[in-house]
mmCIF file of C-alpha atoms in Angstrom:
data_model
loop_
_atom_site.group_PDB
_atom_site.id
_atom_site.type_symbol
_atom_site.label_atom_id
_atom_site.label_comp_id
_atom_site.label_asym_id
_atom_site.label_seq_id
_atom_site.Cartn_x
_atom_site.Cartn_y
_atom_site.Cartn_z
ATOM 1 C CA MET O 1 -9.957 75.007 -41.283
ATOM 2 C CA THR O 2 -11.920 72.375 -42.973
ATOM 3 C CA ARG O 3 -10.090 70.290 -45.807
ATOM 4 C CA ASP O 4 -12.720 72.063 -48.221
ATOM 5 C CA GLU O 5 -11.834 75.181 -47.218
ATOM 6 C CA ALA O 6 -8.291 74.714 -47.411
ATOM 7 C CA ARG O 7 -8.759 73.396 -50.828
ATOM 8 C CA THR O 8 -10.849 76.574 -51.874
ATOM 9 C CA ILE O 9 -8.170 78.786 -50.603
ATOM 10 C CA LEU O 10 -4.974 76.842 -52.181
ATOM 11 C CA HIS O 11 -6.396 77.188 -55.247
ATOM 12 C CA ALA O 12 -5.731 80.801 -55.105
ATOM 13 C CA CYS O 13 -2.387 80.086 -54.452
ATOM 14 C CA HIS O 14 0.056 80.891 -57.727
ATOM 15 C CA PRO O 15 2.512 78.392 -59.085
ATOM 16 C CA HIS O 16 5.836 77.622 -56.946
ATOM 17 C CA GLN O 17 3.677 78.794 -53.618
ATOM 18 C CA ARG O 18 4.416 82.753 -55.009
ATOM 19 C CA ASP O 19 1.533 83.663 -52.300
ATOM 20 C CA ALA O 20 3.103 81.748 -49.443
ATOM 21 C CA ASN O 21 3.537 84.848 -47.293
ATOM 22 C CA ASP O 22 -0.578 85.665 -47.629
ATOM 23 C CA PRO O 23 -1.656 84.779 -43.972
ATOM 24 C CA LEU O 24 -4.849 82.809 -45.230
ATOM 25 C CA ILE O 25 -2.966 80.851 -47.853
ATOM 26 C CA ALA O 26 0.372 79.921 -45.220
ATOM 27 C CA GLU O 27 -2.546 78.651 -42.762
ATOM 28 C CA ALA O 28 -3.888 76.758 -45.739
ATOM 29 C CA LEU O 29 -0.458 75.234 -46.372
ATOM 30 C CA ALA O 30 -0.062 74.674 -42.943
ATOM 31 C CA PHE O 31 -3.173 72.213 -43.017
ATOM 32 C CA ALA O 32 -2.512 70.911 -46.074
ATOM 33 C CA GLU O 33 1.093 69.764 -44.215
ATOM 34 C CA ASN O 34 -0.447 67.640 -41.925
ATOM 35 C CA ASP O 35 -2.959 65.913 -44.640
ATOM 36 C CA PRO O 36 -1.103 63.811 -47.024
ATOM 37 C CA GLU O 37 -3.760 63.582 -49.606
ATOM 38 C CA LEU O 38 -4.451 67.325 -49.918
ATOM 39 C CA ARG O 39 -0.911 67.536 -50.207
ATOM 40 C CA GLN O 40 -0.425 65.877 -53.177
ATOM 41 C CA TRP O 41 -3.512 66.915 -54.652
ATOM 42 C CA PHE O 42 -2.071 70.315 -54.015
ATOM 43 C CA GLU O 43 1.173 69.523 -55.980
ATOM 44 C CA ASP O 44 -0.733 68.425 -58.924
ATOM 45 C CA SER O 45 -2.568 71.397 -58.883
ATOM 46 C CA GLN O 46 0.506 73.304 -58.922
ATOM 47 C CA ALA O 47 1.907 71.819 -62.001
ATOM 48 C CA LEU O 48 -1.363 71.836 -63.923
ATOM 49 C CA ASP O 49 -1.505 75.425 -63.119
ATOM 50 C CA GLU O 50 1.673 76.454 -64.035
ATOM 51 C CA GLU O 51 1.360 74.525 -67.505
ATOM 52 C CA LEU O 52 -2.640 76.253 -67.817
ATOM 53 C CA ALA O 53 -0.553 79.863 -67.139
ATOM 54 C CA ARG O 54 2.007 78.998 -69.860
ATOM 55 C CA ALA O 55 -0.379 77.926 -72.400
ATOM 56 C CA LEU O 56 -3.180 80.942 -71.646
ATOM 57 C CA LYS O 57 -0.178 83.219 -71.639
ATOM 58 C CA ALA O 58 0.801 82.363 -75.200
ATOM 59 C CA ALA O 59 -2.505 82.028 -76.955
ATOM 60 C CA PRO O 60 -2.608 84.790 -79.883
ATOM 61 C CA ILE O 61 -3.922 88.087 -80.392
ATOM 62 C CA PRO O 62 -5.088 89.435 -83.404
ATOM 63 C CA ALA O 63 -2.242 90.695 -85.321
ATOM 64 C CA ASP O 64 -3.110 94.400 -85.770
ATOM 65 C CA LEU O 65 -4.736 94.719 -82.588
ATOM 66 C CA LEU O 66 -1.991 97.389 -81.353
ATOM 67 C CA GLU O 67 -2.899 99.104 -84.074
ATOM 68 C CA ASN O 68 -6.954 99.197 -83.517
ATOM 69 C CA VAL O 69 -6.770 99.669 -80.129
ATOM 70 C CA ARG O 70 -4.680 103.019 -80.985
ATOM 71 C CA ALA O 71 -6.965 104.288 -83.592
ATOM 72 C CA GLY O 72 -9.953 103.593 -81.814
ATOM 73 C CA ALA O 73 -9.215 104.694 -78.030
ATOM 74 C CA ALA O 74 -7.827 108.249 -79.775
ATOM 75 C CA ALA O 75 -11.062 108.417 -81.887
ATOM 76 C CA ARG O 76 -13.159 108.053 -78.548
ATOM 77 C CA THR O 77 -10.730 110.618 -76.585
ATOM 78 C CA VAL O 78 -13.182 113.022 -77.233
ATOM 79 C CA SER O 79 -14.832 116.190 -75.458
ATOM 80 C CA ARG O 80 -18.143 115.694 -74.032
ATOM 81 C CA SER O 81 -19.593 119.142 -73.654
ATOM 82 C CA ARG O 82 -21.545 119.927 -70.996
ATOM 83 C CA PRO O 83 -23.541 123.296 -70.144
ATOM 84 C CA GLY O 84 -21.672 124.251 -67.124
ATOM 85 C CA ARG O 85 -17.848 123.249 -68.743
ATOM 86 C CA LEU O 86 -19.153 124.654 -71.988
ATOM 87 C CA PRO O 87 -16.894 127.889 -71.862
ATOM 88 C CA LEU O 88 -13.712 126.189 -71.393
ATOM 89 C CA ALA O 89 -14.257 123.753 -73.708
ATOM 90 C CA LEU O 90 -15.017 125.991 -76.381
ATOM 91 C CA ALA O 91 -12.058 127.692 -75.415
ATOM 92 C CA ALA O 92 -10.147 124.232 -75.434
ATOM 93 C CA SER O 93 -11.146 123.500 -78.861
ATOM 94 C CA LEU O 94 -10.870 127.258 -80.462
ATOM 95 C CA ALA O 95 -7.386 127.150 -79.006
ATOM 96 C CA PHE O 96 -6.627 123.318 -80.758
ATOM 97 C CA LEU O 97 -8.280 124.285 -83.720
ATOM 98 C CA GLY O 98 -6.056 127.736 -83.583
ATOM 99 C CA ILE O 99 -2.898 125.300 -83.497
ATOM 100 C CA LEU O 100 -4.018 123.113 -85.839
ATOM 101 C CA ALA O 101 -5.065 125.839 -88.282
ATOM 102 C CA ALA O 102 -1.345 127.230 -87.626
ATOM 103 C CA VAL O 103 0.038 123.912 -88.572
ATOM 104 C CA TRP O 104 -1.610 123.031 -91.449
ATOM 105 C CA LEU O 105 -0.977 126.708 -93.046
ATOM 106 C CA ALA O 106 2.695 126.470 -92.442
ATOM 107 C CA LYS O 107 2.736 123.201 -94.645
ATOM 108 C CA PRO O 108 3.389 123.267 -98.189
ATOM 109 C CA PRO O 109 1.215 121.177 -100.288
ATOM 110 C CA ALA O 110 2.373 117.645 -101.649
ATOM 111 C CA HIS O 111 -0.351 117.784 -104.690
ATOM 112 C CA ALA O 112 -2.161 120.231 -106.794
ATOM 113 C CA PRO O 113 -4.087 121.941 -103.523
ATOM 114 C CA ASP O 114 -7.489 121.461 -104.495
ATOM 115 C CA SER O 115 -7.191 117.753 -105.866
ATOM 116 C CA VAL O 116 -8.697 114.589 -104.701
ATOM 117 C CA ALA O 117 -4.940 113.481 -104.245
ATOM 118 C CA ALA O 118 -4.098 116.325 -101.965
ATOM 119 C CA LEU O 119 -7.589 115.677 -100.209
ATOM 120 C CA ARG O 120 -6.994 111.794 -99.476
ATOM 121 C CA SER O 121 -2.638 112.827 -98.304
ATOM 122 C CA ASP O 122 -4.248 115.589 -96.177
ATOM 123 C CA MET O 123 -7.035 113.678 -94.374
ATOM 124 C CA ALA O 124 -4.465 110.577 -93.915
ATOM 125 C CA GLU O 125 -2.015 112.769 -92.366
ATOM 126 C CA PHE O 126 -4.668 114.851 -90.515
ATOM 127 C CA LEU O 127 -5.925 111.625 -89.017
ATOM 128 C CA SER O 128 -2.594 110.303 -88.192
ATOM 129 C CA GLU O 129 -2.564 112.396 -85.059
ATOM 130 C CA PHE O 130 -5.779 111.179 -83.365
ATOM 131 C CA PRO O 131 -7.465 114.187 -83.501
ATOM 132 C CA ARG O 132 -10.262 115.000 -81.153
ATOM 133 C CA LEU O 133 -13.989 114.715 -82.149
ATOM 134 C CA ASP O 134 -16.108 118.012 -81.508
ATOM 135 C CA ILE O 135 -19.166 115.703 -80.222
ATOM 136 C CA ALA O 136 -19.498 111.763 -79.215
ATOM 137 C CA ALA O 137 -22.517 110.182 -80.936
ATOM 138 C CA ASP O 138 -22.956 106.530 -81.039
ATOM 139 C CA ARG O 139 -26.020 106.958 -83.090
ATOM 140 C CA LEU O 140 -27.034 108.218 -86.575
ATOM 141 C CA PRO O 141 -29.732 109.785 -85.763
ATOM 142 C CA GLU O 142 -27.536 112.423 -83.086
ATOM 143 C CA VAL O 143 -24.777 112.477 -86.048
ATOM 144 C CA ARG O 144 -27.489 113.450 -88.924
ATOM 145 C CA ASN O 145 -29.031 116.505 -85.907
ATOM 146 C CA TRP O 146 -25.720 117.411 -85.693
ATOM 147 C CA LEU O 147 -24.691 117.924 -89.641
ATOM 148 C CA ALA O 148 -28.028 119.714 -89.764
ATOM 149 C CA THR O 149 -27.299 122.228 -87.401
ATOM 150 C CA GLN O 150 -22.935 122.302 -88.618
ATOM 151 C CA HIS O 151 -23.078 121.962 -91.850
ATOM 152 C CA SER O 152 -26.783 122.549 -93.092
ATOM 153 C CA ILE O 153 -26.580 119.117 -94.549
ATOM 154 C CA SER O 154 -30.141 118.017 -93.929
ATOM 155 C CA GLU O 155 -30.222 114.750 -96.000
ATOM 156 C CA ALA O 156 -26.955 112.992 -95.237
ATOM 157 C CA GLU O 157 -26.776 109.979 -97.501
ATOM 158 C CA PHE O 158 -24.319 107.062 -96.050
ATOM 159 C CA PRO O 159 -23.493 104.072 -97.242
ATOM 160 C CA ALA O 160 -26.484 101.724 -96.652
ATOM 161 C CA ALA O 161 -23.760 99.090 -95.274
ATOM 162 C CA LEU O 162 -22.029 101.424 -92.634
ATOM 163 C CA GLU O 163 -25.303 102.695 -91.192
ATOM 164 C CA GLN O 164 -25.981 99.538 -89.163
ATOM 165 C CA PHE O 165 -22.525 100.160 -87.410
ATOM 166 C CA PRO O 166 -22.549 102.600 -84.600
ATOM 167 C CA THR O 167 -20.842 105.675 -84.886
ATOM 168 C CA ILE O 168 -18.310 107.129 -82.349
ATOM 169 C CA GLY O 169 -18.961 110.992 -82.904
ATOM 170 C CA CYS O 170 -18.388 113.870 -85.815
ATOM 171 C CA ARG O 171 -16.138 116.795 -86.398
ATOM 172 C CA THR O 172 -15.698 119.468 -88.600
ATOM 173 C CA VAL O 173 -12.594 119.643 -90.516
ATOM 174 C CA GLU O 174 -10.754 122.828 -92.229
ATOM 175 C CA TRP O 175 -9.533 122.283 -95.512
ATOM 176 C CA GLN O 176 -8.748 124.822 -98.184
ATOM 177 C CA ASN O 177 -10.633 127.427 -96.185
ATOM 178 C CA LYS O 178 -13.632 125.335 -96.435
ATOM 179 C CA GLU O 179 -15.315 123.007 -93.857
ATOM 180 C CA LEU O 180 -15.373 119.382 -93.750
ATOM 181 C CA ALA O 181 -17.875 117.260 -92.047
ATOM 182 C CA LEU O 182 -16.044 113.866 -90.580
ATOM 183 C CA VAL O 183 -18.339 111.009 -89.127
ATOM 184 C CA CYS O 184 -16.304 108.471 -87.630
ATOM 185 C CA PHE O 185 -17.965 104.728 -87.504
ATOM 186 C CA MET O 186 -16.918 101.444 -85.569
ATOM 187 C CA VAL O 187 -17.104 98.570 -87.898
ATOM 188 C CA GLU O 188 -16.237 95.266 -86.582
ATOM 189 C CA GLY O 189 -13.417 96.516 -84.326
ATOM 190 C CA HIS O 190 -12.193 98.864 -87.289
ATOM 191 C CA VAL O 191 -12.689 102.925 -87.367
ATOM 192 C CA VAL O 192 -14.085 103.933 -90.675
ATOM 193 C CA HIS O 193 -13.540 108.142 -91.082
ATOM 194 C CA PHE O 194 -16.216 109.156 -93.531
ATOM 195 C CA PHE O 195 -15.578 112.905 -94.977
ATOM 196 C CA MET O 196 -18.548 114.677 -96.603
ATOM 197 C CA ILE O 197 -17.208 117.587 -98.724
ATOM 198 C CA PRO O 198 -19.808 119.932 -99.759
ATOM 199 C CA GLN O 199 -20.132 121.157 -103.146
ATOM 200 C CA GLY O 200 -17.892 123.541 -104.724
ATOM 201 C CA VAL O 201 -14.913 122.664 -102.655
ATOM 202 C CA LEU O 202 -13.666 119.993 -105.414
ATOM 203 C CA PRO O 203 -15.094 121.575 -108.323
ATOM 204 C CA ASP O 204 -13.284 119.294 -111.007
ATOM 205 C CA ALA O 205 -12.715 116.488 -108.896
ATOM 206 C CA GLY O 206 -13.083 113.699 -111.994
ATOM 207 C CA LEU O 207 -15.039 111.426 -109.288
ATOM 208 C CA GLU O 208 -17.778 109.285 -110.479
ATOM 209 C CA SER O 209 -20.199 107.305 -108.088
ATOM 210 C CA ALA O 210 -18.320 104.522 -107.975
ATOM 211 C CA PRO O 211 -15.776 104.515 -105.371
ATOM 212 C CA GLN O 212 -11.838 104.613 -106.616
ATOM 213 C CA TYR O 213 -9.310 103.258 -103.966
ATOM 214 C CA ALA O 214 -6.055 104.638 -103.085
ATOM 215 C CA SER O 215 -3.714 104.416 -100.051
ATOM 216 C CA ALA O 216 -2.954 107.240 -98.610
ATOM 217 C CA GLY O 217 0.175 107.179 -95.594
ATOM 218 C CA GLU O 218 -0.970 104.502 -93.000
ATOM 219 C CA PHE O 219 -4.804 104.432 -94.629
ATOM 220 C CA ASN O 220 -6.640 102.682 -97.195
ATOM 221 C CA THR O 221 -9.036 105.353 -98.940
ATOM 222 C CA ALA O 222 -12.138 105.728 -101.338
ATOM 223 C CA ALA O 223 -13.508 108.598 -103.197
ATOM 224 C CA TRP O 224 -16.634 109.237 -105.125
ATOM 225 C CA THR O 225 -19.273 111.574 -105.757
ATOM 226 C CA ALA O 226 -22.760 111.550 -105.488
ATOM 227 C CA ASP O 227 -25.411 114.498 -105.352
ATOM 228 C CA ASP O 228 -23.104 117.289 -105.950
ATOM 229 C CA ARG O 229 -21.094 116.323 -103.142
ATOM 230 C CA VAL O 230 -17.625 114.076 -102.919
ATOM 231 C CA TYR O 231 -17.396 111.502 -100.109
ATOM 232 C CA LEU O 232 -14.154 110.190 -98.799
ATOM 233 C CA ALA O 233 -13.507 107.287 -96.689
ATOM 234 C CA LEU O 234 -10.631 106.043 -94.553
ATOM 235 C CA THR O 235 -9.175 103.345 -92.586
ATOM 236 C CA ARG O 236 -6.376 101.507 -91.252
ATOM 237 C CA ALA O 237 -7.889 98.334 -92.435
ATOM 238 C CA ASP O 238 -7.204 96.848 -95.812
ATOM 239 C CA GLU O 239 -8.901 97.871 -99.007
ATOM 240 C CA ASP O 240 -10.679 94.799 -98.928
ATOM 241 C CA PHE O 241 -12.229 95.254 -96.004
ATOM 242 C CA LEU O 242 -13.430 98.910 -96.891
ATOM 243 C CA GLN O 243 -14.888 97.620 -99.943
ATOM 244 C CA GLN O 244 -17.209 95.397 -98.020
ATOM 245 C CA TRP O 245 -19.164 98.343 -96.393
ATOM 246 C CA LEU O 246 -19.163 101.044 -99.173
ATOM 247 C CA MET U 1 3.778 113.805 -81.698
ATOM 248 C CA THR U 2 2.890 115.856 -78.233
ATOM 249 C CA VAL U 3 3.603 114.772 -74.899
ATOM 250 C CA ALA U 4 0.490 113.897 -74.109
ATOM 251 C CA ASN U 5 0.412 111.564 -77.616
ATOM 252 C CA LEU U 6 3.397 110.318 -76.534
ATOM 253 C CA GLU U 7 2.114 109.387 -72.534
ATOM 254 C CA PHE U 8 -1.053 107.937 -74.157
ATOM 255 C CA ASP U 9 0.886 105.544 -76.571
ATOM 256 C CA HIS U 10 2.856 104.424 -73.848
ATOM 257 C CA VAL U 11 -0.004 103.217 -71.747
ATOM 258 C CA ILE U 12 -1.403 101.834 -74.698
ATOM 259 C CA SER U 13 1.877 99.708 -75.828
ATOM 260 C CA GLU U 14 2.290 98.663 -72.356
ATOM 261 C CA HIS U 15 -1.095 97.704 -71.289
ATOM 262 C CA TYR U 16 -3.248 96.942 -74.359
ATOM 263 C CA VAL U 17 -2.351 92.679 -74.619
ATOM 264 C CA MET U 18 -3.455 92.346 -71.123
ATOM 265 C CA LEU U 19 -6.542 94.883 -71.276
ATOM 266 C CA TYR U 20 -7.793 92.868 -74.582
ATOM 267 C CA ARG U 21 -7.217 89.536 -72.994
ATOM 268 C CA PHE U 22 -9.149 90.686 -70.244
ATOM 269 C CA ALA U 23 -11.877 91.792 -72.006
ATOM 270 C CA LEU U 24 -12.212 88.926 -74.170
ATOM 271 C CA SER U 25 -12.663 86.895 -71.304
ATOM 272 C CA LEU U 26 -15.689 88.847 -70.712
ATOM 273 C CA THR U 27 -17.148 89.195 -73.720
ATOM 274 C CA ARG U 28 -15.853 86.438 -75.461
ATOM 275 C CA GLN U 29 -16.271 88.171 -78.906
ATOM 276 C CA GLU U 30 -13.431 89.869 -80.456
ATOM 277 C CA ALA U 31 -15.141 92.722 -81.696
ATOM 278 C CA ASP U 32 -16.694 93.255 -78.152
ATOM 279 C CA ALA U 33 -13.201 92.857 -76.798
ATOM 280 C CA LEU U 34 -11.420 95.422 -78.840
ATOM 281 C CA ASP U 35 -14.361 97.832 -78.286
ATOM 282 C CA LEU U 36 -14.332 97.853 -74.646
ATOM 283 C CA THR U 37 -10.179 98.194 -74.752
ATOM 284 C CA GLN U 38 -10.729 101.255 -76.860
ATOM 285 C CA GLN U 39 -12.982 102.477 -74.291
ATOM 286 C CA ALA U 40 -10.787 101.810 -71.244
ATOM 287 C CA PHE U 41 -8.179 103.696 -72.591
ATOM 288 C CA ALA U 42 -10.384 106.747 -73.955
ATOM 289 C CA ILE U 43 -11.470 106.963 -70.401
ATOM 290 C CA TRP U 44 -8.009 106.998 -69.001
ATOM 291 C CA ALA U 45 -6.904 109.537 -71.441
ATOM 292 C CA THR U 46 -9.726 111.631 -70.187
ATOM 293 C CA LYS U 47 -9.808 110.816 -66.452
ATOM 294 C CA GLY U 48 -7.150 108.527 -65.281
ATOM 295 C CA ARG U 49 -4.153 110.555 -65.989
ATOM 296 C CA GLN U 50 -4.651 112.277 -62.358
ATOM 297 C CA LEU U 51 -3.982 108.619 -61.208
ATOM 298 C CA ARG U 52 -0.852 109.824 -58.971
ATOM 299 C CA ASP U 53 0.586 105.924 -58.123
ATOM 300 C CA SER U 54 1.677 104.385 -61.522
ATOM 301 C CA SER U 55 1.572 101.085 -60.050
ATOM 302 C CA LYS U 56 -2.071 101.157 -59.721
ATOM 303 C CA LEU U 57 -2.423 101.669 -63.544
ATOM 304 C CA LYS U 58 -3.054 98.547 -64.287
ATOM 305 C CA SER U 59 -5.593 97.544 -61.717
ATOM 306 C CA TRP U 60 -7.299 100.814 -62.738
ATOM 307 C CA LEU U 61 -7.636 100.042 -66.518
ATOM 308 C CA CYS U 62 -8.904 96.495 -65.540
ATOM 309 C CA THR U 63 -11.566 97.969 -62.987
ATOM 310 C CA THR U 64 -12.590 100.304 -65.538
ATOM 311 C CA LEU U 65 -12.997 98.055 -68.371
ATOM 312 C CA TYR U 66 -14.971 95.717 -66.119
ATOM 313 C CA ARG U 67 -16.987 98.894 -65.231
ATOM 314 C CA GLU U 68 -17.843 99.255 -68.950
ATOM 315 C CA PHE U 69 -18.600 95.843 -69.577
ATOM 316 C CA LEU U 70 -21.011 95.760 -66.679
ATOM 317 C CA GLY U 71 -22.729 98.978 -67.749
ATOM 318 C CA LYS U 72 -23.012 97.564 -71.392
ATOM 319 C CA ARG U 73 -24.421 94.543 -70.259
ATOM 320 C CA ARG U 74 -27.347 96.321 -68.258
ATOM 321 C CA ARG U 75 -28.139 97.975 -71.252
ATOM 322 C CA ALA U 76 -28.058 95.474 -73.559
ATOM 323 C CA LYS U 77 -29.996 93.394 -71.086
ATOM 324 C CA ARG U 78 -29.396 90.175 -73.263
ATOM 325 C CA PHE U 79 -26.498 88.341 -71.846
ATOM 326 C CA PRO U 80 -27.611 84.750 -70.718
ATOM 327 C CA HIS U 81 -26.448 84.000 -67.344
ATOM 328 C CA PHE U 82 -26.336 80.859 -65.578
ATOM 329 C CA GLU U 83 -25.110 79.332 -62.120
ATOM 330 C CA ILE U 84 -22.950 76.436 -62.203
ATOM 331 C CA GLY U 85 -23.476 73.591 -59.156
ATOM 332 C CA MET U 86 -21.642 73.812 -56.517
ATOM 333 C CA VAL U 87 -18.349 72.201 -56.128
ATOM 334 C CA GLU U 88 -18.148 68.809 -56.459
ATOM 335 C CA HIS U 89 -16.037 66.772 -54.400
ATOM 336 C CA ASP U 90 -14.755 64.118 -56.814
ATOM 337 C CA LEU U 91 -13.765 65.696 -60.179
ATOM 338 C CA PRO U 92 -12.432 63.911 -62.847
ATOM 339 C CA VAL U 93 -8.273 64.018 -62.304
ATOM 340 C CA VAL U 94 -6.589 65.646 -64.965
ATOM 341 C CA SER U 95 -2.928 65.042 -64.297
ATOM 342 C CA PRO U 96 0.107 67.605 -64.842
ATOM 343 C CA SER U 97 0.849 65.763 -68.289
ATOM 344 C CA THR U 98 -2.473 65.871 -69.796
ATOM 345 C CA ALA U 99 -1.915 69.795 -69.264
ATOM 346 C CA ASN U 100 1.749 69.409 -71.454
ATOM 347 C CA HIS U 101 -0.572 68.686 -74.391
ATOM 348 C CA VAL U 102 -2.820 71.510 -73.910
ATOM 349 C CA ASP U 103 -1.824 74.566 -76.188
ATOM 350 C CA GLY U 104 -2.416 78.672 -75.822
ATOM 351 C CA LYS U 105 -5.508 78.203 -78.408
ATOM 352 C CA ALA U 106 -7.176 74.949 -76.549
ATOM 353 C CA ALA U 107 -6.744 76.447 -73.063
ATOM 354 C CA MET U 108 -8.092 79.634 -74.134
ATOM 355 C CA ALA U 109 -10.927 77.915 -75.566
ATOM 356 C CA ALA U 110 -11.394 76.031 -72.944
ATOM 357 C CA LEU U 111 -11.549 79.023 -70.441
ATOM 358 C CA MET U 112 -13.860 80.719 -72.937
ATOM 359 C CA ASP U 113 -16.730 78.146 -72.152
ATOM 360 C CA LEU U 114 -16.913 78.633 -68.603
ATOM 361 C CA ASP U 115 -19.495 81.176 -66.973
ATOM 362 C CA GLU U 116 -18.426 84.486 -67.322
ATOM 363 C CA LYS U 117 -18.121 85.057 -63.752
ATOM 364 C CA HIS U 118 -15.321 82.659 -63.443
ATOM 365 C CA ARG U 119 -13.695 83.284 -66.625
ATOM 366 C CA ALA U 120 -12.785 86.985 -65.588
ATOM 367 C CA PRO U 121 -11.000 85.850 -61.982
ATOM 368 C CA LEU U 122 -9.070 83.091 -63.617
ATOM 369 C CA LEU U 123 -7.866 85.182 -67.078
ATOM 370 C CA LEU U 124 -6.458 87.459 -63.879
ATOM 371 C CA PHE U 125 -5.165 84.995 -61.808
ATOM 372 C CA TYR U 126 -3.543 82.999 -64.726
ATOM 373 C CA VAL U 127 -2.253 85.420 -67.151
ATOM 374 C CA GLU U 128 -2.227 88.827 -65.045
ATOM 375 C CA ASP U 129 -0.577 86.758 -62.208
ATOM 376 C CA CYS U 130 -3.303 88.400 -59.833
ATOM 377 C CA SER U 131 -3.207 87.993 -56.003
ATOM 378 C CA TYR U 132 -6.768 87.190 -55.077
ATOM 379 C CA GLN U 133 -6.927 90.495 -53.353
ATOM 380 C CA GLU U 134 -5.806 92.263 -56.608
ATOM 381 C CA ILE U 135 -8.762 90.338 -58.261
ATOM 382 C CA ALA U 136 -11.129 91.621 -55.152
ATOM 383 C CA ASP U 137 -9.939 95.114 -56.022
ATOM 384 C CA ILE U 138 -10.736 94.789 -59.801
ATOM 385 C CA LEU U 139 -13.623 93.103 -59.946
ATOM 386 C CA GLU U 140 -14.731 95.045 -56.702
ATOM 387 C CA MET U 141 -16.168 92.089 -55.041
ATOM 388 C CA PRO U 142 -15.307 90.529 -51.750
ATOM 389 C CA VAL U 143 -12.415 88.396 -51.154
ATOM 390 C CA GLY U 144 -14.497 85.279 -50.144
ATOM 391 C CA THR U 145 -16.329 85.529 -53.494
ATOM 392 C CA VAL U 146 -13.133 85.325 -55.611
ATOM 393 C CA MET U 147 -11.897 82.509 -53.514
ATOM 394 C CA SER U 148 -14.874 80.550 -54.099
ATOM 395 C CA ARG U 149 -15.301 81.595 -57.850
ATOM 396 C CA LEU U 150 -11.342 80.717 -58.559
ATOM 397 C CA ALA U 151 -12.087 77.207 -56.936
ATOM 398 C CA ARG U 152 -15.160 76.422 -59.045
ATOM 399 C CA GLY U 153 -13.885 78.144 -61.966
ATOM 400 C CA LYS U 154 -10.380 76.098 -61.896
ATOM 401 C CA GLU U 155 -12.405 72.799 -61.380
ATOM 402 C CA ALA U 156 -14.798 73.544 -64.153
ATOM 403 C CA LEU U 157 -12.049 74.604 -66.490
ATOM 404 C CA ARG U 158 -10.266 70.920 -65.382
ATOM 405 C CA LYS U 159 -13.307 69.512 -66.503
ATOM 406 C CA GLN U 160 -13.702 71.090 -69.653
ATOM 407 C CA LEU U 161 -9.899 70.185 -70.666
ATOM 408 C CA PHE U 162 -10.713 66.984 -69.405
ATOM 409 C CA LYS U 163 -13.933 66.635 -71.869
ATOM 410 C CA THR U 164 -11.725 68.085 -74.558
ATOM 411 C CA GLN U 165 -8.872 65.459 -74.264
ATOM 412 C CA THR U 166 -11.361 62.587 -73.957
ATOM 413 C CA THR U 167 -13.355 63.854 -77.261
ATOM 414 C CA ASN U 168 -10.020 64.863 -78.958
ATOM 415 C CA PRO U 169 -7.485 62.288 -77.506
#
């Protein structure tokens, strides 16, 4: 073993020689015992490593990291249908939706059942359980295709600012015996859930084209109307964040 | 909350800081790091639950995240890559007392200035206390390469800290 080899190996030794039982490191340590200059370098190096490890472990992380990781990870836990596995995936989805519907129907409504307030509240509660998506899709053309085939929405309108971000996927959500479309976007590390509510589901919504903001559960929400449809966006980020993209 | 959700939540709570820091060491961008972290947990939820040895979970998550990172990078093909020179034999000395003045932010900033191939092993070494063998397993590279990258990375990090200190005494 040369001095340079020993030095390279000793770099892999943690402070307080915690890896001294490793054969390679033990050999390098033994070499350093007979080389005072290398031994001194190693002692200084260990002290420096200890300080660096302490400093790096203390480096701050974003305050809302856990919440964002939970939300994003759950939203991505989607069933990716493959031709050979379609029957099983379909059965699992139907079973899940069946359970979901049973739970849904058993709950007493907290608001007038077909009000915007009820919609905000119900969707916030629904999303808080991290539901699975029907398909994973990271590009808007896939989403538009899904909307056209599953919801007969051939010209889906998204807020222009949202369109620049990747999507996560989509699903159908049953509410008040009607089917709503949900598209999830990943916006600067936050998930924005975008619901499209067809004409007639909320006939007296009292909404305008400008978004109306309100919190619901752990979410901030915005609801508005355009082209006879109602739109609802929800995010765990704050209201200012939501306003930026709508 | 179902049992499956509780397990999912527990795994996230236990490992999210570690995984995010590792991701940040790879991407240097908070949003990209968050994206990779979320993706790694999502993959665990669909594929990793069969992992029999729970002691291997940390390593499995890191490897999964690293593969995702490499996959994204291959697709993007827009990440600059450069080689640092061979280890210099006479580097500026950074005494242990110098490091006493380094706070977490400064240390992380210095680490982030290094090349990605050195950031990842150093982060695993310093923050996760991984052995060189564990780092080799996670990054799926030979032990010799890990040792070489640790040595060069540490010396580059010390140089960076020395530069920072002399610029901002």
